[in-house]
Short mmCIF file of C-alpha atoms and ligand atoms in Angstrom, two decimals:
data_model
loop_
_atom_site.label_atom_id
_atom_site.label_comp_id
_atom_site.label_asym_id
_atom_site.label_seq_id
_atom_site.Cartn_x
_atom_site.Cartn_y
_atom_site.Cartn_z
CA UNK A 361 0.00 0.00 0.00
CA UNK A 362 1.37 3.42 -0.90
CA UNK A 363 1.12 6.17 1.68
CA UNK A 364 -0.73 8.53 -0.61
CA UNK A 365 -2.62 8.44 -3.87
CA UNK A 366 -1.80 10.85 -6.70
CA UNK A 367 -4.32 13.59 -7.20
CA UNK A 368 -5.87 13.80 -10.66
CA UNK A 369 -6.15 17.37 -11.99
CA UNK A 370 -9.21 19.40 -11.04
CA UNK A 371 -11.86 18.49 -13.63
CA UNK A 372 -13.08 21.25 -15.96
CA UNK A 373 -16.20 22.96 -14.66
CA UNK A 374 -15.63 22.09 -11.00
CA UNK A 375 -15.69 25.24 -8.88
CA UNK A 376 -14.82 23.80 -5.45
CA UNK A 377 -13.56 20.38 -4.53
CA UNK A 378 -12.45 18.49 -1.43
CA UNK A 379 -10.52 15.34 -2.24
CA UNK A 380 -10.14 12.59 0.33
CA UNK A 381 -7.16 10.29 -0.02
CA UNK A 382 -8.37 6.92 1.27
CA UNK A 383 -4.93 5.36 0.84
CA UNK A 384 -3.51 7.99 3.18
CA UNK A 385 -6.13 7.24 5.84
CA UNK A 386 -5.54 3.50 5.51
CA UNK A 387 -1.78 3.85 5.83
CA UNK A 388 -2.12 6.29 8.75
CA UNK A 389 -4.33 3.79 10.58
CA UNK A 390 -1.92 0.95 9.84
CA UNK A 391 0.99 3.04 11.17
CA UNK A 392 -0.95 3.96 14.32
CA UNK A 393 -1.94 0.37 14.88
CA UNK A 394 1.74 -0.58 14.79
CA UNK A 395 2.96 2.19 17.07
CA UNK A 396 0.19 2.08 19.67
CA UNK A 397 0.25 -1.70 20.03
CA UNK A 398 -3.26 -2.00 21.49
CA UNK A 399 -5.63 -4.94 21.35
CA UNK A 400 -8.42 -2.92 19.73
CA UNK A 401 -8.27 0.21 17.60
CA UNK A 402 -11.39 2.29 17.07
CA UNK A 403 -11.25 4.90 14.34
CA UNK A 404 -13.65 7.78 14.91
CA UNK A 405 -15.57 8.79 11.78
CA UNK A 406 -18.14 11.16 13.31
CA UNK A 407 -18.99 14.50 11.68
CA UNK A 408 -18.81 13.04 8.20
CA UNK A 409 -15.46 11.43 8.85
CA UNK A 410 -14.02 14.73 10.15
CA UNK A 411 -15.13 16.27 6.86
CA UNK A 412 -13.44 13.55 4.78
CA UNK A 413 -16.68 11.68 4.02
CA UNK A 414 -18.22 9.21 6.47
CA UNK A 415 -18.20 6.15 4.24
CA UNK A 416 -14.82 6.66 2.51
CA UNK A 417 -13.23 7.34 5.91
CA UNK A 418 -14.80 4.23 7.42
CA UNK A 419 -13.80 2.00 4.53
CA UNK A 420 -10.23 3.31 4.60
CA UNK A 421 -9.99 2.91 8.37
CA UNK A 422 -11.06 -0.73 8.14
CA UNK A 423 -8.58 -1.32 5.32
CA UNK A 424 -5.87 0.09 7.59
CA UNK A 425 -6.73 -2.33 10.40
CA UNK A 426 -9.31 -0.61 12.60
CA UNK A 427 -11.60 -3.17 14.24
CA UNK A 428 -14.11 -0.64 15.60
CA UNK A 429 -15.64 2.53 14.19
CA UNK A 430 -16.82 5.37 16.43
CA UNK A 431 -19.52 7.91 15.68
CA UNK A 432 -21.32 10.50 17.77
CA UNK A 433 -24.91 9.52 17.09
CA UNK A 434 -27.18 6.71 15.96
CA UNK A 435 -28.01 8.39 12.63
CA UNK A 436 -24.34 8.37 11.66
CA UNK A 437 -24.09 4.69 12.59
CA UNK A 438 -27.22 3.84 10.57
CA UNK A 439 -25.75 5.69 7.57
CA UNK A 440 -22.73 3.39 7.78
CA UNK A 441 -24.98 0.33 7.86
CA UNK A 442 -27.02 1.59 4.87
CA UNK A 443 -23.77 1.91 2.93
CA UNK A 444 -22.94 -1.72 3.74
CA UNK A 445 -20.33 -1.04 6.43
CA UNK A 446 -20.97 -3.93 8.85
CA UNK A 447 -17.95 -3.58 11.16
CA UNK A 448 -18.56 -3.00 14.89
CA UNK A 449 -19.76 0.57 15.46
CA UNK A 450 -20.21 2.52 18.69
CA UNK A 451 -22.42 5.66 19.00
CA UNK A 452 -22.18 7.77 22.15
CA UNK A 453 -24.30 10.91 21.97
CA UNK A 454 -28.04 10.47 22.35
CA UNK A 455 -31.14 12.53 22.90
CA UNK A 456 -34.34 11.36 24.55
CA UNK A 457 -35.78 10.38 21.15
CA UNK A 458 -32.70 8.67 19.68
CA UNK A 459 -33.64 5.60 17.66
CA UNK A 460 -32.33 2.80 19.89
CA UNK A 461 -34.64 0.19 18.30
CA UNK A 462 -33.08 0.86 14.90
CA UNK A 463 -29.62 0.74 16.48
CA UNK A 464 -30.35 -2.59 18.18
CA UNK A 465 -31.76 -4.03 14.95
CA UNK A 466 -28.65 -2.89 13.06
CA UNK A 467 -26.23 -4.31 15.63
CA UNK A 468 -24.89 -0.90 16.64
CA UNK A 469 -23.31 -0.63 20.09
CA UNK A 470 -24.58 2.21 22.24
CA UNK A 471 -22.43 4.04 24.77
CA UNK A 472 -24.86 4.90 27.56
CA UNK A 473 -24.58 7.64 30.15
CA UNK A 474 -27.67 7.19 32.30
CA UNK A 475 -30.19 4.73 33.69
CA UNK A 476 -32.80 6.18 31.34
CA UNK A 477 -30.59 5.41 28.35
CA UNK A 478 -29.81 1.94 29.67
CA UNK A 479 -33.51 1.18 30.13
CA UNK A 480 -34.26 2.51 26.64
CA UNK A 481 -31.60 0.19 25.20
CA UNK A 482 -33.08 -2.79 27.07
CA UNK A 483 -36.54 -1.90 25.81
CA UNK A 484 -35.19 -1.69 22.26
CA UNK A 485 -33.61 -5.15 22.67
CA UNK A 486 -36.92 -6.56 23.90
CA UNK A 487 -38.64 -5.12 20.81
CA UNK A 488 -35.95 -6.56 18.55
CA UNK A 489 -37.14 -10.02 19.67
CA UNK A 490 -34.41 -12.14 21.15
CA UNK A 491 -31.48 -9.89 20.36
CA UNK A 492 -29.29 -8.35 23.04
CA UNK A 493 -28.36 -4.69 22.78
CA UNK A 494 -24.59 -4.25 22.74
CA UNK A 495 -23.90 -1.52 25.27
CA UNK A 496 -20.87 0.22 26.69
CA UNK A 497 -21.09 2.32 29.82
CA UNK A 498 -19.90 5.90 29.37
CA UNK A 499 -18.55 7.37 32.60
CA UNK A 500 -17.58 10.90 33.41
CA UNK A 501 -14.17 11.05 35.08
CA UNK A 502 -13.66 14.80 34.99
CA UNK A 503 -14.90 16.61 31.89
CA UNK A 504 -18.41 17.10 33.26
CA UNK A 505 -19.69 16.56 29.75
CA UNK A 506 -21.18 13.30 28.48
CA UNK A 507 -20.90 10.18 30.67
CA UNK A 508 -22.50 9.17 33.96
CA UNK A 509 -21.28 11.19 36.96
CA UNK A 510 -19.49 9.26 39.70
CA UNK A 511 -22.50 9.32 42.04
CA UNK A 512 -24.52 7.48 39.39
CA UNK A 513 -22.02 4.66 38.72
CA UNK A 514 -23.22 2.22 41.38
CA UNK A 515 -26.85 2.26 40.23
CA UNK A 516 -25.82 2.13 36.57
CA UNK A 517 -23.56 -0.90 37.12
CA UNK A 518 -26.22 -2.71 39.17
CA UNK A 519 -28.94 -2.17 36.57
CA UNK A 520 -26.57 -3.14 33.74
CA UNK A 521 -25.77 -6.40 35.54
CA UNK A 522 -29.49 -7.14 36.02
CA UNK A 523 -30.29 -6.45 32.37
CA UNK A 524 -27.36 -8.57 31.29
CA UNK A 525 -28.56 -11.44 33.49
CA UNK A 526 -32.02 -11.01 31.92
CA UNK A 527 -30.48 -11.48 28.47
CA UNK A 528 -31.37 -7.98 27.26
CA UNK A 529 -28.00 -6.28 27.06
CA UNK A 530 -24.40 -7.31 26.67
CA UNK A 531 -22.09 -4.91 28.47
CA UNK A 532 -19.18 -5.01 26.09
CA UNK A 533 -17.22 -2.06 27.36
CA UNK A 534 -16.63 0.82 29.71
CA UNK A 535 -15.36 4.17 28.46
CA UNK A 536 -14.50 7.65 29.53
CA UNK A 537 -12.78 10.61 27.88
CA UNK A 538 -9.85 12.72 29.10
CA UNK A 539 -9.48 16.49 29.10
CA UNK A 540 -5.89 16.78 27.77
CA UNK A 541 -5.29 19.45 30.41
CA UNK A 542 -2.04 18.04 31.75
CA UNK A 543 -0.43 14.68 32.31
CA UNK A 544 -1.42 14.86 35.99
CA UNK A 545 -5.06 15.64 35.17
CA UNK A 546 -5.26 12.82 32.64
CA UNK A 547 -3.64 10.35 35.03
CA UNK A 548 -6.15 11.36 37.73
CA UNK A 549 -8.92 10.51 35.28
CA UNK A 550 -7.22 7.19 34.54
CA UNK A 551 -7.13 6.38 38.27
CA UNK A 552 -10.82 7.14 38.60
CA UNK A 553 -11.52 5.03 35.53
CA UNK A 554 -9.66 2.07 37.00
CA UNK A 555 -11.66 2.45 40.19
CA UNK A 556 -14.88 2.37 38.14
CA UNK A 557 -13.82 -0.75 36.26
CA UNK A 558 -13.08 -2.47 39.58
CA UNK A 559 -16.52 -1.56 40.88
CA UNK A 560 -18.20 -2.78 37.68
CA UNK A 561 -16.38 -6.12 37.96
CA UNK A 562 -17.50 -6.24 41.59
CA UNK A 563 -21.13 -6.50 40.50
CA UNK A 564 -20.35 -9.15 37.90
CA UNK A 565 -19.81 -7.13 34.73
CA UNK A 566 -17.07 -8.40 32.41
CA UNK A 567 -16.42 -5.59 29.92
CA UNK A 568 -13.66 -6.47 27.50
CA UNK A 569 -13.35 -3.01 25.90
CA UNK A 570 -11.84 -0.51 28.31
CA UNK A 571 -11.22 2.79 26.60
CA UNK A 572 -10.26 6.26 27.70
CA UNK A 573 -7.81 7.72 25.19
CA UNK A 574 -8.42 9.66 22.01
CA UNK A 575 -5.45 10.60 19.81
CA UNK A 576 -3.64 12.99 22.15
CA UNK A 577 -3.61 10.73 25.21
CA UNK A 578 -2.95 7.62 23.12
CA UNK A 579 0.20 9.24 21.71
CA UNK A 580 1.53 10.86 24.86
CA UNK A 581 0.33 8.73 27.79
CA UNK A 582 0.69 4.99 27.10
CA UNK A 583 -1.03 3.89 30.35
CA UNK A 584 -4.28 5.37 29.02
CA UNK A 585 -4.34 2.96 26.07
CA UNK A 586 -5.96 0.14 28.08
CA UNK A 587 -7.63 -2.41 25.76
CA UNK A 588 -8.78 0.05 23.10
CA UNK A 589 -8.03 3.60 21.91
CA UNK A 590 -10.38 5.85 19.96
CA UNK A 591 -8.38 7.54 17.22
CA UNK A 592 -9.93 10.38 15.25
CA UNK A 593 -7.74 13.26 14.07
CA UNK A 594 -4.50 11.29 13.60
CA UNK A 595 -6.21 8.83 11.25
CA UNK A 596 -6.70 11.80 8.93
CA UNK A 597 -3.03 12.70 9.21
CA UNK A 598 -3.65 15.78 11.35
CA UNK A 599 -2.22 16.68 14.71
CA UNK A 600 -4.25 16.72 17.93
CA UNK A 601 -1.87 19.26 19.41
CA UNK A 602 -2.92 22.88 19.24
CA UNK A 603 0.46 24.32 18.35
CA UNK A 604 1.01 21.56 15.81
CA UNK A 605 4.39 21.09 14.24
CA UNK A 606 3.00 19.14 11.30
CA UNK A 607 3.36 21.80 8.66
CA UNK A 608 5.71 24.49 9.90
CA UNK A 609 8.46 23.52 7.48
CA UNK A 610 7.47 25.81 4.65
CA UNK A 611 6.79 28.86 6.78
CA UNK A 612 9.60 28.65 9.30
CA UNK A 613 12.78 30.59 8.63
CA UNK A 614 15.56 28.13 7.97
CA UNK A 615 13.25 25.81 6.07
CA UNK A 616 13.97 22.12 5.97
CA UNK A 617 11.41 19.41 5.48
CA UNK A 618 8.10 19.78 7.32
CA UNK A 619 8.50 19.00 10.98
CA UNK A 620 12.26 18.62 10.72
CA UNK A 621 14.03 18.87 14.02
CA UNK A 622 10.87 18.78 16.10
CA UNK A 623 10.31 16.29 18.85
CA UNK A 624 6.56 16.29 18.58
CA UNK A 625 5.10 12.80 19.18
CA UNK A 626 2.70 13.33 16.30
CA UNK A 627 5.32 14.55 13.84
CA UNK A 628 7.53 11.54 14.51
CA UNK A 629 4.81 9.26 13.12
CA UNK A 630 5.14 10.79 9.65
CA UNK A 631 1.43 10.47 8.86
CA UNK A 632 -0.12 11.84 5.68
CA UNK A 633 -2.85 14.51 5.70
CA UNK A 634 -5.75 13.00 3.74
CA UNK A 635 -7.79 16.01 2.67
CA UNK A 636 -7.05 18.48 -0.12
CA UNK A 637 -9.24 21.52 -0.71
CA UNK A 638 -8.89 23.09 -4.13
CA UNK A 639 -10.54 25.42 -6.61
CA UNK A 640 -9.68 27.00 -9.94
CA UNK A 641 -8.48 30.58 -10.18
CA UNK A 642 -11.52 32.30 -11.71
CA UNK A 643 -10.17 35.80 -12.41
CA UNK A 644 -6.85 37.62 -12.46
CA UNK A 645 -6.40 41.39 -12.66
CA UNK A 646 -3.56 43.86 -12.59
CA UNK A 647 -3.94 46.68 -10.10
CA UNK A 648 -1.94 49.78 -9.23
CA UNK A 649 -0.34 50.64 -5.89
CA UNK A 650 -2.69 51.77 -3.14
CA UNK A 651 -5.76 49.86 -4.32
CA UNK A 652 -8.16 48.56 -1.69
CA UNK A 653 -9.03 44.87 -1.72
CA UNK A 654 -12.40 43.36 -0.71
CA UNK A 655 -14.82 44.65 1.95
CA UNK A 656 -13.57 47.37 4.25
CA UNK A 657 -10.32 47.72 2.29
CA UNK A 658 -8.52 45.92 5.10
CA UNK A 659 -5.68 45.40 2.64
CA UNK A 660 -4.19 47.94 0.23
CA UNK A 661 -1.69 47.04 -2.44
CA UNK A 662 1.83 48.23 -1.69
CA UNK A 663 2.78 48.48 -5.35
CA UNK A 664 1.55 47.42 -8.79
CA UNK A 665 0.56 43.81 -8.48
CA UNK A 666 -1.89 41.18 -9.62
CA UNK A 667 -4.84 39.79 -7.70
CA UNK A 668 -6.38 36.39 -8.33
CA UNK A 669 -9.88 35.37 -7.33
CA UNK A 670 -10.59 32.01 -5.66
CA UNK A 671 -14.25 30.87 -5.56
CA UNK A 672 -14.32 29.77 -1.93
CA UNK A 673 -15.60 31.76 1.02
CA UNK A 674 -16.78 31.44 4.56
CA UNK A 675 -19.96 29.68 3.37
CA UNK A 676 -17.61 26.96 2.17
CA UNK A 677 -15.76 26.81 5.47
CA UNK A 678 -12.90 29.23 4.83
CA UNK A 679 -12.77 31.07 8.17
CA UNK A 680 -13.37 34.81 7.84
CA UNK A 681 -11.20 35.22 10.92
CA UNK A 682 -8.23 34.12 8.79
CA UNK A 683 -8.62 37.18 6.54
CA UNK A 684 -5.24 38.62 5.54
CA UNK A 685 -3.48 35.65 7.17
CA UNK A 686 -4.25 32.67 4.95
CA UNK A 687 -1.93 31.28 2.30
CA UNK A 688 -2.67 29.09 -0.73
CA UNK A 689 -0.48 27.50 -3.36
CA UNK A 690 -0.80 27.66 -7.12
CA UNK A 691 1.65 25.53 -9.06
CA UNK A 692 3.51 24.82 -5.83
CA UNK A 693 4.12 28.54 -5.12
CA UNK A 694 2.74 30.12 -1.94
CA UNK A 695 0.58 33.23 -2.36
CA UNK A 696 -0.85 35.29 0.50
CA UNK A 697 -4.60 35.65 0.85
CA UNK A 698 -5.38 39.37 1.02
CA UNK A 699 -8.41 41.39 2.10
CA UNK A 700 -11.53 40.11 3.83
CA UNK A 701 -12.63 36.59 3.05
CA UNK A 702 -16.21 36.95 1.77
CA UNK A 703 -19.09 34.48 1.72
CA UNK A 704 -18.24 33.00 -1.67
CA UNK A 705 -14.78 34.20 -2.62
CA UNK A 706 -11.39 35.40 -1.53
CA UNK A 707 -8.41 36.98 -3.18
CA UNK A 708 -4.75 36.07 -3.34
CA UNK A 709 -1.98 38.43 -4.31
CA UNK A 710 -0.04 36.89 -7.15
CA UNK A 711 2.32 39.88 -7.58
CA UNK A 712 4.61 40.30 -10.52
CA UNK A 713 4.44 42.39 -13.66
CA UNK A 714 3.50 39.36 -15.73
CA UNK A 715 1.16 37.38 -13.46
CA UNK A 716 2.39 33.87 -12.79
CA UNK A 717 -1.17 32.88 -12.00
CA UNK A 718 -3.75 32.45 -14.77
CA UNK A 719 -7.48 31.83 -14.95
CA UNK A 720 -8.07 28.09 -14.73
CA UNK A 721 -4.94 27.35 -12.71
CA UNK A 722 -5.56 25.04 -9.78
CA UNK A 723 -5.32 26.70 -6.37
CA UNK A 724 -4.74 24.39 -3.43
CA UNK A 725 -6.05 25.90 -0.23
CA UNK A 726 -4.74 23.12 1.98
CA UNK A 727 -3.42 19.61 1.55
CA UNK A 728 -0.30 17.60 2.26
CA UNK A 729 2.68 19.82 3.18
CA UNK A 730 5.04 17.03 2.11
CA UNK A 731 3.77 17.64 -1.41
CA UNK A 732 4.11 21.41 -1.19
CA UNK A 733 0.59 22.31 -0.07
CA UNK A 734 -0.26 24.59 2.83
CA UNK A 735 -1.20 22.47 5.83
CA UNK A 736 -4.52 22.45 7.65
CA UNK A 737 -2.63 23.52 10.77
CA UNK A 738 -1.39 26.69 9.09
CA UNK A 739 -4.98 27.72 8.28
CA UNK A 740 -5.98 26.79 11.82
CA UNK A 741 -3.36 29.11 13.29
CA UNK A 742 -4.36 31.86 10.83
CA UNK A 743 -7.93 31.57 12.08
CA UNK A 744 -7.09 31.13 15.76
CA UNK A 745 -8.54 27.64 15.89
CA UNK A 746 -7.53 23.97 15.58
CA UNK A 747 -7.20 21.71 12.56
CA UNK A 748 -10.26 19.72 13.67
CA UNK A 749 -12.44 22.77 13.01
CA UNK A 750 -10.91 23.57 9.63
CA UNK A 751 -11.64 20.14 8.13
CA UNK A 752 -15.07 19.64 9.70
CA UNK A 753 -16.50 23.03 8.73
CA UNK A 754 -16.38 22.71 4.93
CA UNK A 755 -19.73 23.76 3.49
CA UNK A 756 -22.28 21.83 1.49
CA UNK A 757 -21.36 23.52 -1.79
CA UNK A 758 -17.91 21.97 -1.75
CA UNK A 759 -17.93 18.95 -4.07
CA UNK A 760 -16.55 15.76 -2.53
CA UNK A 761 -14.53 13.07 -4.16
CA UNK A 762 -12.11 10.44 -2.99
CA UNK A 763 -9.08 8.76 -4.48
CA UNK A 764 -6.93 5.84 -3.43
CA UNK A 765 -9.74 3.58 -2.29
CA UNK A 766 -9.58 -0.21 -2.53
CA UNK A 767 -10.95 -1.31 -5.89
C1 LIG B 1027 -14.17 12.82 18.84
C2 LIG B 1027 -13.90 11.83 19.89
C3 LIG B 1027 -12.75 11.02 19.85
C4 LIG B 1027 -11.63 11.22 18.84
O1 LIG B 1027 -10.82 12.30 19.25
P1 LIG B 1027 -9.47 12.67 18.44
O2 LIG B 1027 -8.87 13.74 19.27
O3 LIG B 1027 -9.92 13.16 17.12
O4 LIG B 1027 -8.67 11.44 18.36
C5 LIG B 1027 -12.62 10.03 20.80
N1 LIG B 1027 -13.56 9.84 21.74
C6 LIG B 1027 -14.67 10.61 21.83
C7 LIG B 1027 -15.65 10.35 22.90
C8 LIG B 1027 -14.86 11.64 20.92
O5 LIG B 1027 -15.95 12.41 21.03
#
């Protein structure tokens, strides 16, 4: 398996395109599987596979050796089933009306945070005639977010044991989620988690899947790996760390290959970013010095230059907060994004007396820095956010395609 597929040129007539490299996801997952050395590896494909496409991401993750898929909600899990993805799936975020009967019928595991949810899962199993609902108990160990609070554990474990004895549920796992605040905070959560597992065993539960770590903890705190890790962002070749070092190479004085000389635990893995966002240049114009650019004239040209128009805006997920800070490449050359990013379009300054950028040229907004593209992390820093938000916020107008999938 090659680490990355080659990108075919942007087809004529396509105005905006996000390309997912399934081979990159598969090889990232295979690399993580090797490095993390855990019994079970869940790849998280919620939020449309972190913007990479739910089904392509899931297929690629399974190709790379994932044995579980994770999603936020039941609808996402059912979408996987409708597409023929039959691997074990866990969904963990539910409302009072979430379709547990459909989940039970489709063999989807539910991570449950309350007695009400546990009872609803048992009721769904009863309706599914003979089947047991696969459940995993979601416990809060510090985030105060999803997961049963500590005071509720005893009752939850007792009821789960009763329902298991009654043949209605199978308690396959126990999970929690860490805050990534500090090593000490995460280890405190791990200690609480171990206490919970001991108490669950005390009432007769035998969960085989014990999972606490997402990408950041899995990479930096081996004791949190337990029997399974839930890997999202790294499967897509992106860093979980806010001040990522994944793509500084091109913009750091001194140069060198991306990530060279860094000791970042993510960078050392050498994973491949799997999403490329691109669009054709749709207009190029020469302008004189002192010209204002886009709304509010937040940028004025310093000298005669050329401006090129890219048909992507904040409605497509390009953060307006990155205005005057973004960078894109055309033909492998970096050009600064200038002026306010508008709803549908933004401008890059191509410079030069004889513009090097022409209408129809392919502009790559972000992609794989190892192949000369601007990284997702660079856009994230320009917008004051994290890579997770950049890839998951792409708008509905952006056409999706994938390359490098198994035939
Ligand atoms: C999103 C999510 C993950 C994956 O997190 P990454 O940082 O992307 O690895 C894992 N577990 C839960 C509960 C999540 O919500």
